[in-house]
Tab-separated table of C-alpha atoms in Angstrom:
chain	number	residue	atom	x	y	z
B	1	MET	CA	-0.421	7.296	14.001
B	2	ASN	CA	-3.796	7.620	12.208
B	3	SER	CA	-6.220	5.787	9.944
B	4	GLY	CA	-7.795	4.120	12.361
B	5	LEU	CA	-11.128	5.212	11.161
B	6	LEU	CA	-10.192	3.928	7.625
B	7	ILE	CA	-8.950	1.069	8.936
B	8	VAL	CA	-12.200	0.422	10.973
B	9	LYS	CA	-14.634	1.233	8.026
B	10	GLU	CA	-12.736	-0.705	5.264
B	11	MET	CA	-12.602	-3.788	7.264
B	12	MET	CA	-15.795	-3.593	9.267
B	13	GLU	CA	-17.796	-5.850	6.515
B	14	LYS	CA	-15.534	-8.590	7.089
B	15	LEU	CA	-15.422	-8.854	11.002
B	16	PRO	CA	-17.970	-11.191	12.706
B	17	ASN	CA	-20.991	-10.103	13.809
B	18	SER	CA	-19.843	-8.932	17.183
B	19	GLU	CA	-17.064	-7.233	16.019
B	20	LYS	CA	-19.086	-5.580	13.600
B	21	LYS	CA	-21.242	-4.097	16.501
B	22	ILE	CA	-17.971	-2.447	18.082
B	23	ALA	CA	-16.968	-1.257	14.733
B	24	HIS	CA	-20.287	0.284	14.044
B	25	TYR	CA	-20.425	2.384	17.519
B	26	ILE	CA	-16.798	3.538	17.074
B	27	LEU	CA	-17.671	4.801	13.616
B	28	GLU	CA	-20.413	6.416	15.181
B	29	HIS	CA	-18.434	7.595	18.382
B	30	PRO	CA	-15.204	8.131	17.675
B	31	GLN	CA	-14.809	11.045	19.894
B	32	ASP	CA	-16.007	8.962	23.037
B	33	THR	CA	-13.923	5.847	21.882
B	34	VAL	CA	-10.534	7.560	22.554
B	35	SER	CA	-11.703	8.147	26.195
B	36	MET	CA	-12.996	4.986	26.728
B	37	THR	CA	-11.473	1.486	28.476
B	38	VAL	CA	-11.421	-2.018	26.451
B	39	THR	CA	-14.076	-2.917	29.064
B	40	GLU	CA	-16.446	0.423	28.683
B	41	LEU	CA	-16.221	-0.222	24.948
B	42	GLY	CA	-17.270	-3.683	25.433
B	43	LYS	CA	-20.667	-2.469	26.975
B	44	LYS	CA	-21.402	0.622	25.108
B	45	SER	CA	-21.264	-1.454	22.075
B	46	GLY	CA	-23.526	-4.358	23.511
B	47	THR	CA	-20.506	-6.998	23.035
B	48	SER	CA	-17.420	-7.747	25.582
B	49	SER	CA	-13.768	-6.765	26.305
B	50	ALA	CA	-13.155	-9.659	24.992
B	51	ALA	CA	-14.331	-9.085	21.716
B	52	VAL	CA	-12.895	-5.435	21.167
B	53	ILE	CA	-9.553	-7.187	21.566
B	54	ARG	CA	-10.210	-9.845	19.104
B	55	MET	CA	-11.303	-6.841	16.669
B	56	CYS	CA	-8.122	-4.960	16.791
B	57	LYS	CA	-6.198	-8.777	15.997
B	58	SER	CA	-8.535	-8.528	13.053
B	59	LEU	CA	-7.871	-5.528	11.984
B	60	LYS	CA	-4.165	-6.364	12.473
B	61	LEU	CA	-3.335	-3.813	14.984
B	62	LYS	CA	-0.996	-4.127	17.949
B	63	GLY	CA	-4.024	-3.774	20.520
B	64	PHE	CA	-6.799	-1.376	21.542
B	65	GLN	CA	-4.641	1.522	22.498
B	66	ASP	CA	-2.850	1.473	18.675
B	67	LEU	CA	-6.476	1.672	17.943
B	68	LYS	CA	-7.481	4.876	19.877
B	69	LEU	CA	-4.163	6.517	19.262
B	70	ARG	CA	-4.718	6.330	15.262
B	71	ILE	CA	-8.448	7.530	16.055
B	72	ALA	CA	-7.231	10.537	18.042
B	73	GLY	CA	-4.641	11.275	15.431
B	74	ASP	CA	-7.639	11.155	12.666
B	75	LEU	CA	-10.054	13.632	14.746
B	76	GLN	CA	-7.146	16.110	14.976
B	77	ARG	CA	-6.722	15.813	11.031
B	78	GLN	CA	-8.976	18.101	8.884
B	79	GLN	CA	-12.043	16.259	7.286
B	80	PRO	CA	-11.212	14.811	4.054
B	81	VAL	CA	-13.093	15.788	0.784
B	82	GLU	CA	-16.058	14.082	0.035
B	83	GLU	CA	-16.991	15.455	-3.722
B	84	ARG	CA	-13.918	13.442	-5.514
B	85	ASP	CA	-15.287	13.953	-9.183
B	86	ILE	CA	-14.954	17.522	-11.143
B	87	ASN	CA	-18.076	18.875	-12.228
B	88	ARG	CA	-19.246	20.294	-15.889
B	89	ASN	CA	-17.203	23.075	-16.386
B	90	GLU	CA	-15.380	23.484	-12.941
B	91	SER	CA	-13.188	25.978	-12.812
B	92	ILE	CA	-9.285	25.692	-12.752
B	93	ASP	CA	-8.932	26.929	-9.364
B	94	SER	CA	-11.217	24.533	-7.834
B	95	ILE	CA	-9.917	21.580	-9.832
B	96	LEU	CA	-6.378	22.255	-8.981
B	97	GLN	CA	-7.436	22.708	-5.139
B	98	LYS	CA	-9.655	19.033	-5.336
B	99	VAL	CA	-7.046	17.380	-6.880
B	100	THR	CA	-4.153	18.438	-4.559
B	101	THR	CA	-6.085	17.713	-1.718
B	102	ILE	CA	-7.122	14.228	-2.543
B	103	SER	CA	-3.441	13.447	-3.429
B	104	GLN	CA	-2.335	14.528	-0.183
B	105	GLN	CA	-4.929	12.946	2.004
B	106	THR	CA	-4.288	9.652	-0.171
B	107	ILE	CA	-0.503	9.718	0.506
B	108	GLN	CA	-1.049	10.367	4.044
B	109	GLU	CA	-2.789	7.494	4.528
B	110	THR	CA	-1.082	5.637	2.908
B	111	ALA	CA	2.109	6.510	5.176
B	112	ASP	CA	-0.283	5.998	8.048
B	113	LEU	CA	-1.145	2.376	7.010
B	114	LEU	CA	2.320	0.817	5.884
B	115	ASP	CA	3.451	-1.646	8.560
B	116	VAL	CA	7.296	-0.749	9.505
B	117	ASP	CA	7.771	-4.093	10.155
B	118	GLN	CA	6.398	-5.954	6.763
B	119	LEU	CA	8.279	-2.599	5.063
B	120	ARG	CA	11.695	-3.744	6.328
B	121	LYS	CA	11.279	-7.434	5.574
B	122	ALA	CA	10.729	-6.285	1.942
B	123	VAL	CA	13.466	-4.306	1.789
B	124	GLU	CA	15.728	-7.144	3.641
B	125	VAL	CA	14.218	-9.584	0.927
B	126	ILE	CA	15.147	-7.794	-2.070
B	127	LEU	CA	18.498	-7.085	-0.593
B	128	ASN	CA	18.923	-10.337	-0.563
B	129	SER	CA	17.406	-11.750	-3.798
B	130	ARG	CA	18.996	-12.351	-7.253
B	131	ASN	CA	16.179	-11.040	-9.124
B	132	VAL	CA	13.163	-9.150	-8.509
B	133	HIS	CA	10.153	-9.806	-10.813
B	134	LEU	CA	7.360	-7.030	-10.735
B	135	TYR	CA	4.021	-7.490	-12.141
B	136	GLY	CA	0.682	-5.702	-12.373
B	137	VAL	CA	-2.084	-4.903	-14.644
B	138	GLY	CA	-3.230	-1.731	-16.093
B	139	ALA	CA	-2.596	1.210	-14.275
B	140	SER	CA	-0.852	-0.887	-11.706
B	141	SER	CA	1.655	-1.667	-14.027
B	142	ILE	CA	2.945	1.798	-14.239
B	143	ALA	CA	4.087	1.189	-11.198
B	144	THR	CA	5.747	-1.756	-11.678
B	145	TYR	CA	7.843	0.367	-14.999
B	146	ASP	CA	8.982	2.638	-12.185
B	147	ALA	CA	9.899	-0.038	-9.492
B	148	GLN	CA	12.250	-1.348	-12.494
B	149	GLN	CA	13.712	2.346	-13.750
B	150	LYS	CA	14.649	2.911	-10.255
B	151	PHE	CA	16.391	-0.749	-9.417
B	152	LEU	CA	18.028	-0.805	-12.637
B	153	ARG	CA	19.601	2.423	-11.904
B	154	ILE	CA	21.252	0.769	-8.864
B	155	ASN	CA	21.952	-2.486	-10.309
B	156	ARG	CA	19.562	-4.914	-8.832
B	157	ASN	CA	18.099	-7.030	-11.200
B	158	ALA	CA	14.304	-6.180	-11.419
B	159	PHE	CA	12.169	-7.670	-14.970
B	160	VAL	CA	8.553	-6.574	-15.748
B	161	PHE	CA	6.023	-8.061	-17.369
B	162	SER	CA	3.632	-7.068	-19.806
B	163	ASP	CA	2.311	-10.277	-20.919
B	164	LEU	CA	0.951	-12.841	-18.567
B	165	HIS	CA	2.326	-16.269	-20.603
B	166	MET	CA	5.649	-14.314	-20.144
B	167	ALA	CA	5.507	-14.078	-16.533
B	168	ALA	CA	4.439	-17.089	-15.969
B	169	THR	CA	7.139	-18.607	-17.847
B	170	THR	CA	9.737	-16.565	-16.143
B	171	ILE	CA	8.363	-17.129	-12.610
B	172	ALA	CA	8.045	-20.803	-12.928
B	173	ASN	CA	11.787	-20.916	-13.239
B	174	GLY	CA	12.346	-19.072	-10.290
B	175	THR	CA	13.975	-20.212	-7.062
B	176	ALA	CA	13.836	-19.196	-3.619
B	177	GLU	CA	16.504	-16.237	-4.579
B	178	ASP	CA	14.055	-14.904	-6.511
B	179	THR	CA	11.423	-12.215	-5.324
B	180	LEU	CA	8.390	-11.550	-7.072
B	181	MET	CA	6.505	-8.130	-6.124
B	182	ALA	CA	2.423	-8.291	-7.063
B	183	ILE	CA	0.583	-5.536	-7.470
B	184	SER	CA	-3.245	-5.067	-7.468
B	185	PHE	CA	-4.886	-2.215	-6.046
B	186	SER	CA	-7.725	-3.972	-5.348
B	187	GLY	CA	-6.304	-7.292	-4.662
B	188	GLU	CA	-8.759	-9.598	-6.913
B	189	THR	CA	-6.948	-9.222	-9.870
B	190	ASN	CA	-6.696	-12.547	-11.630
B	191	GLU	CA	-3.456	-12.481	-13.377
B	192	VAL	CA	-1.789	-11.010	-10.371
B	193	ILE	CA	-3.068	-13.998	-8.114
B	194	LYS	CA	-1.956	-15.956	-11.228
B	195	SER	CA	1.383	-15.387	-10.991
B	196	LEU	CA	1.338	-15.432	-7.274
B	197	GLN	CA	0.233	-18.961	-6.966
B	198	ILE	CA	2.994	-20.056	-9.691
B	199	ALA	CA	5.547	-17.798	-7.602
B	200	LYS	CA	4.647	-20.011	-4.443
B	201	ASP	CA	4.901	-22.785	-6.536
B	202	SER	CA	8.516	-21.813	-7.755
B	203	GLY	CA	9.571	-21.209	-3.812
B	204	MET	CA	10.041	-17.523	-4.716
B	205	LYS	CA	9.459	-15.255	-1.958
B	206	THR	CA	6.627	-12.679	-2.580
B	207	ILE	CA	5.416	-9.355	-1.637
B	208	SER	CA	2.097	-7.827	-2.225
B	209	LEU	CA	1.060	-4.078	-2.948
B	210	THR	CA	-2.391	-3.811	-2.516
B	211	LYS	CA	-5.390	-1.181	-0.748
B	212	TYR	CA	-5.472	-1.783	2.968
B	213	GLY	CA	-7.534	-4.854	3.861
B	214	ASP	CA	-8.303	-8.629	3.466
B	215	SER	CA	-7.959	-9.608	-0.375
B	216	THR	CA	-6.671	-12.860	-2.372
B	217	VAL	CA	-3.394	-11.188	-3.435
B	218	ALA	CA	-2.492	-10.002	0.391
B	219	ARG	CA	-3.568	-13.658	1.672
B	220	LEU	CA	-1.152	-15.210	-0.713
B	221	ALA	CA	2.154	-13.559	-0.363
B	222	ASP	CA	4.565	-13.194	2.175
B	223	ILE	CA	4.992	-9.965	3.075
B	224	ASN	CA	2.422	-7.151	2.741
B	225	LEU	CA	2.277	-3.646	1.648
B	226	PHE	CA	-0.648	-1.407	1.659
B	227	THR	CA	-1.736	1.601	0.536
B	228	SER	CA	-4.869	4.039	0.851
B	229	ALA	CA	-8.252	2.413	0.303
B	230	THR	CA	-9.618	5.690	-0.946
B	231	LYS	CA	-12.391	5.088	-3.300
B	232	GLU	CA	-11.602	6.863	-6.868
B	233	ALA	CA	-14.256	9.135	-8.201
B	234	ASN	CA	-15.952	7.786	-10.815
B	235	PHE	CA	-15.004	10.296	-13.685
B	236	ARG	CA	-11.315	9.318	-12.953
B	237	SER	CA	-11.296	5.830	-14.603
B	238	GLY	CA	-7.662	6.479	-14.670
B	239	ALA	CA	-6.614	5.396	-11.746
B	240	THR	CA	-5.446	8.569	-9.920
B	241	SER	CA	-5.339	8.477	-6.409
B	242	SER	CA	-4.349	4.585	-6.311
B	243	ARG	CA	-1.747	5.156	-8.576
B	244	LEU	CA	0.023	8.021	-6.569
B	245	ALA	CA	-0.401	5.603	-3.690
B	246	GLN	CA	1.284	2.939	-5.324
B	247	LEU	CA	4.445	4.893	-6.567
B	248	HIS	CA	4.856	6.766	-3.164
B	249	VAL	CA	5.057	2.984	-1.822
B	250	ILE	CA	7.975	2.181	-4.377
B	251	ASP	CA	9.971	5.461	-3.620
B	252	ILE	CA	9.621	5.183	0.094
B	253	LEU	CA	11.072	1.023	-0.778
B	254	PHE	CA	13.362	2.056	-3.446
B	255	MET	CA	15.001	4.842	-0.743
B	256	CYS	CA	15.119	2.222	2.115
B	257	VAL	CA	16.949	-0.166	-0.294
B	258	ALA	CA	19.527	2.607	-1.207
B	259	SER	CA	19.793	3.656	2.267
B	260	LYS	CA	21.192	0.132	3.365
B	261	THR	CA	23.508	-0.014	0.304
B	262	PHE	CA	24.380	3.942	0.622
B	263	ASP	CA	28.053	3.846	-0.838
B	264	GLU	CA	27.155	1.567	-3.806
B	265	THR	CA	24.121	3.386	-4.709
B	266	ILE	CA	25.756	6.413	-4.954
B	267	GLU	CA	28.589	4.945	-7.372
B	268	TYR	CA	25.934	3.203	-9.272
B	269	LEU	CA	23.417	6.308	-9.786
B	270	ASP	CA	26.909	8.532	-10.654
B	271	SER	CA	27.844	5.844	-13.049
B	272	THR	CA	24.352	5.965	-14.832
B	273	ARG	CA	23.876	9.369	-14.781
B	274	GLN	CA	27.068	9.641	-16.813
B	275	VAL	CA	26.354	6.938	-19.321
B	276	ILE	CA	22.790	8.813	-19.687
B	277	ARG	CA	24.613	12.135	-20.111
B	278	SER	CA	27.105	10.686	-22.329
B	279	LEU	CA	24.178	9.917	-24.922
B	280	TYR	CA	23.289	13.154	-25.669
B	281	GLU	CA	27.323	14.791	-25.953
């Protein structure tokens, strides 16, 4: 269990003042925090034990012990790379190491942030859906096409839209038997918000995939899946880290669905593999 410091940092500005004081103290004294009781942290931060408990709820954690375990895991892990942009004439060896380290960090943070209960609900919803609609804009659309390709291979109806009008029309005709998975790193993409509002009106089940934290997309969705909130480097406008995190979640979701329908999945994968092979014979 890790990413306690990341969770605190990302949520801090949205916390009430008393809880924000606790968050500031934790970020400045993480080593001390892991050995404190709720009462001790309340006193040290100039608040109260009740405020500490409220903060843990605001962070969507199971309690103070959960937070301490995550912070302890953070302290045992190597410090993340602060320099994220490539530099003029930087060596290939340096770029290779930098990009690899950042990618590893992003994937691990995403795994740490995923809520198993929410993931389990998402799997059950997909298993019981007639159709799964996937919508994302820009770089987030890459994850929707990846999900569609995977689900179609195992005979799950999956639809991707590159046009908001087509998405709106199809989603408006959806029912409670259908699901919309809305993908937006920021959680504030207007087109994705609109698609979720339409889906809610039509009675569809909804799943969001956003960076960790509070957002409009996450609030609108029934089920929330989160990726690492690691900031992109200014130079890397192609959303490298966020795209990798989204694809990682899609892989996990697909594998969970495939495991639940293991025998069917093997048959469908063998069948589709043979069909693809036959195209080149």
